[in-house]
Amino acid sequence: MNPAAAENAAGRVAAEYSFSSTKPDRVERLRNRFHQTRNFTNSLCADLEPEDCVVQSMSDVSPTKWHLAHTTWFFETFILKKFLPGYRAEIPGYAYLFNSYYNAAGDMHRRDLRGLISRPTVSEAQRYRGSIDLHIDDLLSDADEELLDDIEPLLVLGVHHEQQHQELLITDIKHVFAQNPLYPVFRPAEDRALRCPDAAARRPCQFVDFEQAVTAIGNDSCGFAYDNEGPRHQVLVPEFALASRPVINSEYIAFVEDNGYRRPEFWLSLGWTTVNEQRWDAPLYWTKRDGTWWNFTLSGFRPVDESEPVTHISYFEADAYATWAGARLPTEFEWERAASGCPIEGNFVEDELFHPAAVPSTVSADKAAHELRLHRMFGDVWEWTRSAYSPYPGYRVAPGALGEYNGKFMCNQYVLRGGSCATSSTHIRRTYRNFFQPEKRWQFTGIRVARDPQ
Ligand SMILES: [Fe+2]
């Protein structure tokens, strides 16, 4: 790779950062942010055994060990190799094993073969993490203000990159555990109702109306954002209505029981082909036993809770459900406009439920009388939009390896918004654009419907 290009790219892949604190404060703040993120990754693995950490259950899934090492490679490649004088990789071969898709950073191992790599061991991967962490600490401690100006955007990008991999680590280990007939438990269940007292979301779904408006879409350069969130631009958003909350399991079961998966009139052509090829008859991880739907969760195998937002839904299923329900999926612009008035709060990974939160079945008179508004725009489940993942007007891919972070994936994918129960609350934004191919459903993906004026 070209390190200078990578450095320049970081400022464009990430938003500008303004520096006002003194050097000791600034170093302390960066170190804290770095170590909090690294430690949280380690905590996610605390109850995993080495045998858990090496399995690759499908090509989309990476072994836990690979996530641990790849996030470390990111800091080593884009910061240490550039800015730490005399730095030499302890094990040069890691660059090949743990590069994901950055062609400008060199050759890489095949993604679908990551589960065949028994060495380095899990403990060696953890040692690698510790070693790189120490080097980052040293680099920050010795850096002058000018060097910190160069390092900070890359370090913050690395933190957000690691937060993305925390989410993948969780969804990947769920897919790994789901292959095991013993249904291992990642974390025991807690009282979800107590931890998410948003009783109003249990009400029948309502629609919140929005007038036509020219809306500013995209990042405004305040704080961190990925390059794919900009440039900020104006979009005419015609009148629409958005559901007050995500679709919950009881509603989705009604679609399933109405033979939704067997009626082509609800499905896009590609979706119908996929349903039949894959023999889908329900969301991923669902099984019917003795007339009752069960699902595998990170807390084990249990009956489907009808009051939880439905999850592990492909774009095809989300679109078919919306059609069945007489609605449609929102555009990402409608979603962002609606979210502009919503606080960024909800069930995130810090809550450690690792599942969309159920809501209490009883609704108090006070809650029932609440004003009509949007609930759960953030957290719980990523919400599919009908917007293809494509560049905003004026978007340009940054030069160098880090320019490969987002731009080259703007083809054949759809945008999702709002974050999930596996997303960090410090990682999500109103302008955040996640993206997946329409047949993918191993992420915590769900549905919020919209409709045109009646
Ligand atoms: Fe990555």
Short mmCIF file of C-alpha atoms and ligand atoms in Angstrom, two decimals:
data_model
loop_
_atom_site.label_atom_id
_atom_site.label_comp_id
_atom_site.label_asym_id
_atom_site.label_seq_id
_atom_site.Cartn_x
_atom_site.Cartn_y
_atom_site.Cartn_z
CA MET A 1 0.00 0.00 0.00
CA ASN A 2 0.96 3.63 -0.20
CA PRO A 3 1.01 4.83 3.43
CA ALA A 4 0.77 8.47 2.48
CA ALA A 5 -2.30 7.75 0.42
CA ALA A 6 -3.77 5.82 3.32
CA GLU A 7 -3.16 8.73 5.62
CA ASN A 8 -4.80 11.15 3.24
CA ALA A 9 -7.67 8.80 2.71
CA ALA A 10 -8.42 8.60 6.41
CA GLY A 11 -9.39 12.22 6.50
CA ARG A 12 -11.87 11.58 3.71
CA VAL A 13 -13.15 8.19 4.83
CA ALA A 14 -13.75 9.73 8.23
CA ALA A 15 -15.08 13.20 8.93
CA GLU A 16 -12.87 16.03 10.01
CA TYR A 17 -11.94 16.11 13.66
CA SER A 18 -11.38 19.29 15.58
CA PHE A 19 -8.74 19.33 18.29
CA SER A 20 -9.03 21.69 21.17
CA SER A 21 -7.70 19.82 24.20
CA THR A 22 -4.17 20.00 25.53
CA LYS A 23 -1.77 17.21 24.62
CA PRO A 24 -2.02 15.15 27.85
CA ASP A 25 -5.83 15.37 27.74
CA ARG A 26 -5.88 14.50 24.10
CA VAL A 27 -3.59 11.50 24.50
CA GLU A 28 -5.60 10.30 27.49
CA ARG A 29 -8.87 10.68 25.61
CA LEU A 30 -7.54 8.75 22.61
CA ARG A 31 -6.04 6.02 24.75
CA ASN A 32 -9.26 5.63 26.71
CA ARG A 33 -11.32 5.39 23.57
CA PHE A 34 -8.91 2.91 22.06
CA HIS A 35 -8.70 0.67 25.12
CA GLN A 36 -12.43 0.79 25.86
CA THR A 37 -13.10 -0.51 22.38
CA ARG A 38 -10.38 -3.14 22.46
CA ASN A 39 -11.45 -4.30 25.92
CA PHE A 40 -15.09 -4.56 24.89
CA THR A 41 -14.09 -6.84 22.02
CA ASN A 42 -12.16 -8.99 24.49
CA SER A 43 -15.15 -9.06 26.86
CA LEU A 44 -17.39 -10.39 24.07
CA CYS A 45 -15.07 -13.40 23.86
CA ALA A 46 -14.76 -13.94 27.59
CA ASP A 47 -17.10 -16.93 27.72
CA LEU A 48 -16.00 -18.45 24.42
CA GLU A 49 -13.75 -21.51 24.27
CA PRO A 50 -10.93 -21.75 21.73
CA GLU A 51 -12.96 -24.35 19.83
CA ASP A 52 -15.76 -21.79 19.39
CA CYS A 53 -13.38 -19.21 17.98
CA VAL A 54 -12.11 -21.10 14.95
CA VAL A 55 -15.31 -22.24 13.21
CA GLN A 56 -16.45 -20.67 9.94
CA SER A 57 -20.03 -21.82 9.40
CA MET A 58 -20.47 -20.18 5.98
CA SER A 59 -18.43 -17.91 3.73
CA ASP A 60 -20.09 -14.75 5.11
CA VAL A 61 -19.05 -15.71 8.64
CA SER A 62 -15.53 -15.19 9.94
CA PRO A 63 -14.14 -17.09 12.91
CA THR A 64 -13.93 -15.09 16.14
CA LYS A 65 -10.16 -15.52 16.04
CA TRP A 66 -10.02 -13.85 12.64
CA HIS A 67 -12.02 -10.85 13.90
CA LEU A 68 -9.62 -10.52 16.86
CA ALA A 69 -6.61 -10.53 14.58
CA HIS A 70 -8.01 -8.56 11.64
CA THR A 71 -9.01 -5.58 13.79
CA THR A 72 -5.49 -5.65 15.19
CA TRP A 73 -3.97 -5.81 11.71
CA PHE A 74 -5.94 -2.66 10.86
CA PHE A 75 -4.19 -0.62 13.58
CA GLU A 76 -0.84 -2.18 12.75
CA THR A 77 -1.12 -1.55 9.00
CA PHE A 78 -2.61 1.91 8.92
CA ILE A 79 -0.96 3.43 11.99
CA LEU A 80 2.09 1.58 13.31
CA LYS A 81 3.72 0.80 9.97
CA LYS A 82 3.36 4.40 8.95
CA PHE A 83 4.03 6.36 12.12
CA LEU A 84 6.14 4.25 14.50
CA PRO A 85 9.78 4.74 13.49
CA GLY A 86 11.58 1.47 12.90
CA TYR A 87 8.45 -0.61 13.39
CA ARG A 88 8.73 -4.09 11.97
CA ALA A 89 5.91 -6.61 12.07
CA GLU A 90 6.77 -9.44 14.44
CA ILE A 91 5.12 -11.97 12.12
CA PRO A 92 4.98 -10.55 8.57
CA GLY A 93 2.71 -13.39 7.38
CA TYR A 94 -0.17 -11.96 9.43
CA ALA A 95 -0.51 -9.23 6.82
CA TYR A 96 -1.59 -11.86 4.31
CA LEU A 97 -3.84 -13.79 6.70
CA PHE A 98 -5.63 -10.84 8.25
CA ASN A 99 -6.04 -8.39 5.40
CA SER A 100 -9.73 -8.54 4.51
CA TYR A 101 -10.28 -6.84 1.18
CA TYR A 102 -7.76 -3.99 0.83
CA ASN A 103 -6.09 -4.72 -2.51
CA ALA A 104 -3.86 -1.69 -2.16
CA ALA A 105 -2.51 -3.11 1.11
CA GLY A 106 -1.29 -6.32 -0.52
CA ASP A 107 -2.43 -9.85 -1.24
CA MET A 108 -4.84 -11.60 1.10
CA HIS A 109 -6.03 -15.03 2.09
CA ARG A 110 -9.34 -16.26 0.68
CA ARG A 111 -12.29 -15.19 2.77
CA ASP A 112 -14.12 -18.50 2.49
CA LEU A 113 -11.08 -20.39 3.79
CA ARG A 114 -10.64 -18.49 7.04
CA GLY A 115 -12.04 -21.40 9.03
CA LEU A 116 -9.24 -23.69 7.85
CA ILE A 117 -6.53 -21.69 9.58
CA SER A 118 -5.58 -23.39 12.84
CA ARG A 119 -2.44 -21.28 13.32
CA PRO A 120 -1.99 -18.77 14.78
CA THR A 121 -3.91 -20.21 17.69
CA VAL A 122 -6.51 -18.20 19.55
CA SER A 123 -4.04 -17.42 22.32
CA GLU A 124 -1.45 -16.32 19.76
CA ALA A 125 -4.05 -14.03 18.19
CA GLN A 126 -4.71 -12.58 21.63
CA ARG A 127 -0.99 -12.07 22.17
CA TYR A 128 -0.90 -10.26 18.83
CA ARG A 129 -3.66 -7.98 20.09
CA GLY A 130 -1.78 -7.22 23.29
CA SER A 131 1.45 -6.51 21.46
CA ILE A 132 -0.14 -4.05 19.04
CA ASP A 133 -2.00 -2.36 21.88
CA LEU A 134 1.30 -1.70 23.65
CA HIS A 135 2.82 -0.23 20.51
CA ILE A 136 -0.19 2.06 20.04
CA ASP A 137 0.15 3.18 23.66
CA ASP A 138 3.83 3.98 23.16
CA LEU A 139 3.17 5.80 19.92
CA LEU A 140 0.49 7.99 21.49
CA SER A 141 2.57 8.74 24.58
CA ASP A 142 5.55 9.92 22.53
CA ALA A 143 3.61 11.78 19.83
CA ASP A 144 3.79 15.53 19.50
CA GLU A 145 0.75 17.58 18.48
CA GLU A 146 1.60 17.40 14.81
CA LEU A 147 1.86 13.63 14.88
CA LEU A 148 -1.35 13.38 16.89
CA ASP A 149 -3.07 15.37 14.17
CA ASP A 150 -2.03 12.64 11.73
CA ILE A 151 -2.82 9.71 13.98
CA GLU A 152 -6.14 10.75 15.46
CA PRO A 153 -8.34 10.33 12.35
CA LEU A 154 -6.83 6.91 11.72
CA LEU A 155 -7.19 5.81 15.33
CA VAL A 156 -10.81 6.92 15.44
CA LEU A 157 -11.43 5.15 12.14
CA GLY A 158 -9.82 2.03 13.61
CA VAL A 159 -12.10 2.26 16.65
CA HIS A 160 -15.21 2.47 14.48
CA HIS A 161 -13.88 -0.34 12.30
CA GLU A 162 -13.47 -2.49 15.41
CA GLN A 163 -17.01 -1.63 16.53
CA GLN A 164 -18.27 -2.89 13.18
CA HIS A 165 -16.38 -6.11 13.75
CA GLN A 166 -17.79 -6.43 17.26
CA GLU A 167 -21.22 -6.58 15.66
CA LEU A 168 -20.00 -9.12 13.10
CA LEU A 169 -18.33 -11.17 15.82
CA ILE A 170 -21.70 -11.42 17.60
CA THR A 171 -23.75 -12.30 14.53
CA ASP A 172 -21.06 -14.70 13.32
CA ILE A 173 -20.83 -16.62 16.59
CA LYS A 174 -24.63 -16.81 16.60
CA HIS A 175 -24.52 -18.48 13.18
CA VAL A 176 -21.75 -20.80 14.37
CA PHE A 177 -23.67 -21.81 17.51
CA ALA A 178 -26.87 -22.27 15.51
CA GLN A 179 -25.20 -25.13 13.59
CA ASN A 180 -24.72 -27.03 16.85
CA PRO A 181 -27.66 -29.27 17.87
CA LEU A 182 -26.73 -28.59 21.50
CA TYR A 183 -27.55 -24.90 20.92
CA PRO A 184 -24.78 -23.34 23.04
CA VAL A 185 -25.63 -20.24 25.06
CA PHE A 186 -23.55 -17.13 24.38
CA ARG A 187 -25.10 -15.15 27.24
CA PRO A 188 -27.92 -16.28 29.57
CA ALA A 189 -31.22 -14.44 29.12
CA GLU A 190 -32.14 -11.58 31.40
CA ASP A 191 -35.48 -9.96 32.08
CA ARG A 192 -35.94 -8.15 28.79
CA ALA A 193 -39.20 -6.48 29.74
CA LEU A 194 -37.64 -4.73 32.71
CA ARG A 195 -34.72 -3.53 30.67
CA CYS A 196 -36.78 -1.98 27.92
CA PRO A 197 -39.83 -0.28 29.40
CA ASP A 198 -40.94 1.21 26.09
CA ALA A 199 -44.47 -0.04 26.53
CA ALA A 200 -45.91 2.27 23.92
CA ALA A 201 -44.24 0.25 21.20
CA ARG A 202 -46.59 -2.66 22.04
CA ARG A 203 -49.56 -0.71 20.77
CA PRO A 204 -50.96 -1.57 17.36
CA CYS A 205 -48.73 -0.18 14.66
CA GLN A 206 -49.72 3.33 13.66
CA PHE A 207 -48.46 5.59 10.91
CA VAL A 208 -46.81 8.95 11.42
CA ASP A 209 -47.39 11.36 8.53
CA PHE A 210 -44.70 13.53 6.97
CA GLU A 211 -45.35 16.39 4.57
CA GLN A 212 -43.38 16.78 1.37
CA ALA A 213 -40.15 18.63 2.02
CA VAL A 214 -36.71 19.31 0.65
CA THR A 215 -34.50 17.64 3.24
CA ALA A 216 -30.80 17.83 3.92
CA ILE A 217 -29.45 14.28 3.76
CA GLY A 218 -26.06 13.08 4.90
CA ASN A 219 -23.29 13.95 7.28
CA ASP A 220 -22.80 17.60 8.21
CA SER A 221 -19.11 17.08 9.08
CA CYS A 222 -19.70 17.46 12.82
CA GLY A 223 -18.07 14.46 14.45
CA PHE A 224 -17.03 11.17 12.94
CA ALA A 225 -18.81 9.75 9.92
CA TYR A 226 -17.87 7.41 7.08
CA ASP A 227 -17.31 8.84 3.65
CA ASN A 228 -20.41 7.10 2.28
CA GLU A 229 -22.56 9.42 4.46
CA GLY A 230 -21.64 12.43 2.38
CA PRO A 231 -21.56 14.82 0.76
CA ARG A 232 -24.55 16.33 2.52
CA HIS A 233 -27.08 17.29 -0.10
CA GLN A 234 -30.70 18.26 -0.64
CA VAL A 235 -33.32 15.65 -1.49
CA LEU A 236 -36.97 16.20 -2.29
CA VAL A 237 -38.86 13.76 -0.08
CA PRO A 238 -42.51 13.55 -1.14
CA GLU A 239 -45.29 13.11 1.39
CA PHE A 240 -45.16 9.72 3.14
CA ALA A 241 -46.12 7.93 6.32
CA LEU A 242 -43.81 5.78 8.45
CA ALA A 243 -44.79 3.03 10.87
CA SER A 244 -44.52 4.03 14.51
CA ARG A 245 -42.41 0.97 15.33
CA PRO A 246 -40.72 -2.03 13.71
CA VAL A 247 -42.76 -5.08 12.72
CA ILE A 248 -43.02 -7.50 15.64
CA ASN A 249 -43.07 -11.29 15.57
CA SER A 250 -46.84 -11.64 16.05
CA GLU A 251 -47.36 -9.58 12.90
CA TYR A 252 -44.77 -11.53 10.97
CA ILE A 253 -46.27 -14.84 12.08
CA ALA A 254 -49.58 -13.66 10.58
CA PHE A 255 -47.76 -13.25 7.25
CA VAL A 256 -46.18 -16.70 7.57
CA GLU A 257 -49.48 -18.35 8.57
CA ASP A 258 -51.18 -16.66 5.61
CA ASN A 259 -48.84 -18.73 3.41
CA GLY A 260 -46.75 -15.65 2.75
CA TYR A 261 -43.75 -17.78 1.77
CA ARG A 262 -45.84 -19.76 -0.75
CA ARG A 263 -47.60 -16.93 -2.58
CA PRO A 264 -45.52 -15.44 -5.41
CA GLU A 265 -47.71 -12.35 -5.69
CA PHE A 266 -45.91 -10.80 -2.71
CA TRP A 267 -42.37 -11.42 -3.88
CA LEU A 268 -39.84 -9.77 -6.12
CA SER A 269 -38.74 -12.18 -8.85
CA LEU A 270 -35.26 -12.62 -7.38
CA GLY A 271 -36.79 -13.02 -3.95
CA TRP A 272 -39.18 -15.70 -5.14
CA THR A 273 -36.29 -17.58 -6.76
CA THR A 274 -34.32 -17.32 -3.53
CA VAL A 275 -37.21 -18.49 -1.35
CA ASN A 276 -37.62 -21.58 -3.48
CA GLU A 277 -33.93 -22.32 -3.90
CA GLN A 278 -33.22 -21.87 -0.21
CA ARG A 279 -36.53 -23.40 0.87
CA TRP A 280 -37.21 -20.55 3.25
CA ASP A 281 -40.48 -20.74 5.18
CA ALA A 282 -39.70 -18.39 8.08
CA PRO A 283 -36.94 -16.05 9.31
CA LEU A 284 -33.46 -17.47 9.81
CA TYR A 285 -33.16 -19.43 13.08
CA TRP A 286 -36.91 -20.18 13.28
CA THR A 287 -38.25 -23.74 13.58
CA LYS A 288 -41.80 -24.94 14.14
CA ARG A 289 -42.26 -27.55 16.86
CA ASP A 290 -45.64 -29.00 17.80
CA GLY A 291 -47.42 -26.06 16.25
CA THR A 292 -45.28 -23.41 17.96
CA TRP A 293 -42.53 -21.28 16.43
CA TRP A 294 -39.19 -21.51 18.22
CA ASN A 295 -36.03 -19.58 17.48
CA PHE A 296 -32.38 -19.84 18.27
CA THR A 297 -31.05 -16.83 20.15
CA LEU A 298 -27.72 -16.02 21.75
CA SER A 299 -29.43 -16.96 25.00
CA GLY A 300 -30.40 -20.38 23.65
CA PHE A 301 -33.27 -22.05 21.85
CA ARG A 302 -36.69 -20.82 22.98
CA PRO A 303 -40.22 -20.09 21.76
CA VAL A 304 -40.55 -17.01 19.61
CA ASP A 305 -41.60 -14.05 21.74
CA GLU A 306 -44.40 -12.41 19.78
CA SER A 307 -43.70 -8.96 21.18
CA GLU A 308 -40.11 -8.72 19.94
CA PRO A 309 -39.24 -6.97 16.67
CA VAL A 310 -38.85 -9.64 14.00
CA THR A 311 -35.24 -10.15 12.98
CA HIS A 312 -32.94 -12.16 10.69
CA ILE A 313 -35.02 -11.06 7.72
CA SER A 314 -33.63 -10.63 4.20
CA TYR A 315 -34.51 -7.65 2.04
CA PHE A 316 -36.63 -10.01 -0.04
CA GLU A 317 -38.65 -11.06 3.01
CA ALA A 318 -38.98 -7.49 4.25
CA ASP A 319 -40.27 -6.39 0.86
CA ALA A 320 -42.69 -9.33 0.61
CA TYR A 321 -44.04 -8.69 4.10
CA ALA A 322 -44.57 -5.01 3.31
CA THR A 323 -46.43 -5.89 0.12
CA TRP A 324 -48.60 -8.40 1.99
CA ALA A 325 -49.33 -5.75 4.61
CA GLY A 326 -50.44 -3.22 1.98
CA ALA A 327 -47.39 -1.08 2.58
CA ARG A 328 -43.82 -0.73 1.30
CA LEU A 329 -40.32 -0.26 2.64
CA PRO A 330 -39.19 3.32 3.25
CA THR A 331 -36.47 4.97 1.21
CA GLU A 332 -33.34 5.81 3.14
CA PHE A 333 -34.18 9.48 2.69
CA GLU A 334 -37.61 9.05 4.25
CA TRP A 335 -35.99 7.15 7.11
CA GLU A 336 -33.32 9.81 7.70
CA ARG A 337 -35.83 12.62 7.56
CA ALA A 338 -38.04 10.84 10.11
CA ALA A 339 -35.07 10.04 12.34
CA SER A 340 -33.99 13.67 12.50
CA GLY A 341 -36.47 14.19 15.32
CA CYS A 342 -35.67 11.01 17.22
CA PRO A 343 -33.19 10.63 20.08
CA ILE A 344 -30.42 8.10 19.50
CA GLU A 345 -31.43 5.73 22.24
CA GLY A 346 -32.53 2.13 22.31
CA ASN A 347 -31.37 -1.42 22.82
CA PHE A 348 -27.71 -1.45 21.82
CA VAL A 349 -24.86 -3.86 22.40
CA GLU A 350 -23.96 -2.18 25.69
CA ASP A 351 -27.27 -3.49 27.06
CA GLU A 352 -25.89 -6.97 26.44
CA LEU A 353 -29.24 -8.50 25.52
CA PHE A 354 -27.80 -9.55 22.14
CA HIS A 355 -31.36 -9.78 20.86
CA PRO A 356 -34.17 -7.37 20.00
CA ALA A 357 -35.90 -6.37 23.20
CA ALA A 358 -39.43 -7.50 23.97
CA VAL A 359 -41.81 -4.96 25.43
CA PRO A 360 -44.19 -5.47 28.35
CA SER A 361 -47.54 -6.99 27.48
CA THR A 362 -49.38 -4.62 29.77
CA VAL A 363 -49.70 -0.99 28.75
CA SER A 364 -50.56 1.54 31.40
CA ALA A 365 -53.29 4.10 30.75
CA ASP A 366 -50.66 6.83 30.77
CA LYS A 367 -48.55 5.07 28.20
CA ALA A 368 -51.54 4.18 26.05
CA ALA A 369 -52.47 7.83 25.88
CA HIS A 370 -49.07 8.93 24.66
CA GLU A 371 -48.81 11.12 21.61
CA LEU A 372 -48.30 9.50 18.25
CA ARG A 373 -44.62 9.31 17.50
CA LEU A 374 -41.88 7.03 16.23
CA HIS A 375 -40.48 4.35 18.53
CA ARG A 376 -37.31 2.33 18.35
CA MET A 377 -35.77 4.02 15.35
CA PHE A 378 -32.39 3.08 16.83
CA GLY A 379 -31.16 -0.22 18.19
CA ASP A 380 -32.94 -3.60 18.21
CA VAL A 381 -32.87 -4.29 14.43
CA TRP A 382 -31.33 -2.72 11.35
CA GLU A 383 -34.22 -1.55 9.20
CA TRP A 384 -34.13 -2.39 5.51
CA THR A 385 -34.80 0.49 3.17
CA ARG A 386 -35.75 0.21 -0.48
CA SER A 387 -32.78 2.39 -1.43
CA ALA A 388 -29.97 0.83 -3.41
CA TYR A 389 -26.58 1.46 -1.84
CA SER A 390 -25.10 3.99 -4.22
CA PRO A 391 -22.95 7.10 -3.96
CA TYR A 392 -24.45 10.43 -2.97
CA PRO A 393 -24.04 13.26 -5.52
CA GLY A 394 -20.44 14.42 -5.50
CA TYR A 395 -19.09 11.35 -3.69
CA ARG A 396 -15.55 10.44 -4.61
CA VAL A 397 -13.60 7.42 -3.47
CA ALA A 398 -10.55 8.46 -1.46
CA PRO A 399 -7.13 7.46 -2.81
CA GLY A 400 -5.16 4.59 -1.31
CA ALA A 401 -6.12 1.48 0.60
CA LEU A 402 -8.60 3.15 2.93
CA GLY A 403 -10.52 4.37 -0.08
CA GLU A 404 -11.56 0.73 -0.42
CA TYR A 405 -13.42 0.90 2.90
CA ASN A 406 -16.87 1.71 1.46
CA GLY A 407 -16.96 2.93 -2.12
CA LYS A 408 -16.18 -0.28 -3.95
CA PHE A 409 -19.21 -2.00 -2.42
CA MET A 410 -21.75 0.37 -3.98
CA CYS A 411 -23.32 -2.25 -6.21
CA ASN A 412 -26.13 -4.80 -5.73
CA GLN A 413 -26.74 -3.95 -2.06
CA TYR A 414 -29.47 -2.19 -0.11
CA VAL A 415 -29.16 0.39 2.64
CA LEU A 416 -30.16 -0.38 6.22
CA ARG A 417 -30.60 2.21 8.94
CA GLY A 418 -30.74 2.62 12.70
CA GLY A 419 -28.38 0.05 14.19
CA SER A 420 -29.22 -3.10 16.10
CA CYS A 421 -28.91 -4.83 19.44
CA ALA A 422 -25.36 -5.72 18.38
CA THR A 423 -24.37 -2.13 17.46
CA SER A 424 -22.51 0.18 19.82
CA SER A 425 -24.45 3.26 20.82
CA THR A 426 -21.29 5.28 20.15
CA HIS A 427 -21.10 3.91 16.62
CA ILE A 428 -24.54 4.71 15.20
CA ARG A 429 -25.72 7.99 13.68
CA ARG A 430 -28.83 9.30 11.98
CA THR A 431 -26.87 9.43 8.72
CA TYR A 432 -25.29 5.97 9.10
CA ARG A 433 -25.66 3.79 6.01
CA ASN A 434 -25.23 0.07 6.55
CA PHE A 435 -25.54 -2.14 3.49
CA PHE A 436 -26.01 -5.79 2.62
CA GLN A 437 -27.02 -7.87 -0.37
CA PRO A 438 -30.77 -8.52 -0.49
CA GLU A 439 -30.54 -12.23 0.33
CA LYS A 440 -28.45 -11.81 3.50
CA ARG A 441 -30.15 -12.41 6.81
CA TRP A 442 -27.62 -13.44 9.41
CA GLN A 443 -27.39 -9.86 10.73
CA PHE A 444 -30.00 -8.46 13.13
CA THR A 445 -32.10 -7.12 10.27
CA GLY A 446 -35.79 -6.23 10.53
CA ILE A 447 -38.64 -4.26 9.03
CA ARG A 448 -40.30 -0.89 9.46
CA VAL A 449 -42.91 -0.26 6.81
CA ALA A 450 -43.93 2.98 5.13
CA ARG A 451 -46.77 3.94 2.86
CA ASP A 452 -47.76 6.55 0.36
CA PRO A 453 -50.51 9.09 1.09
CA GLN A 454 -53.87 7.34 1.45
FE FE B 1 -12.67 -5.04 8.55
#
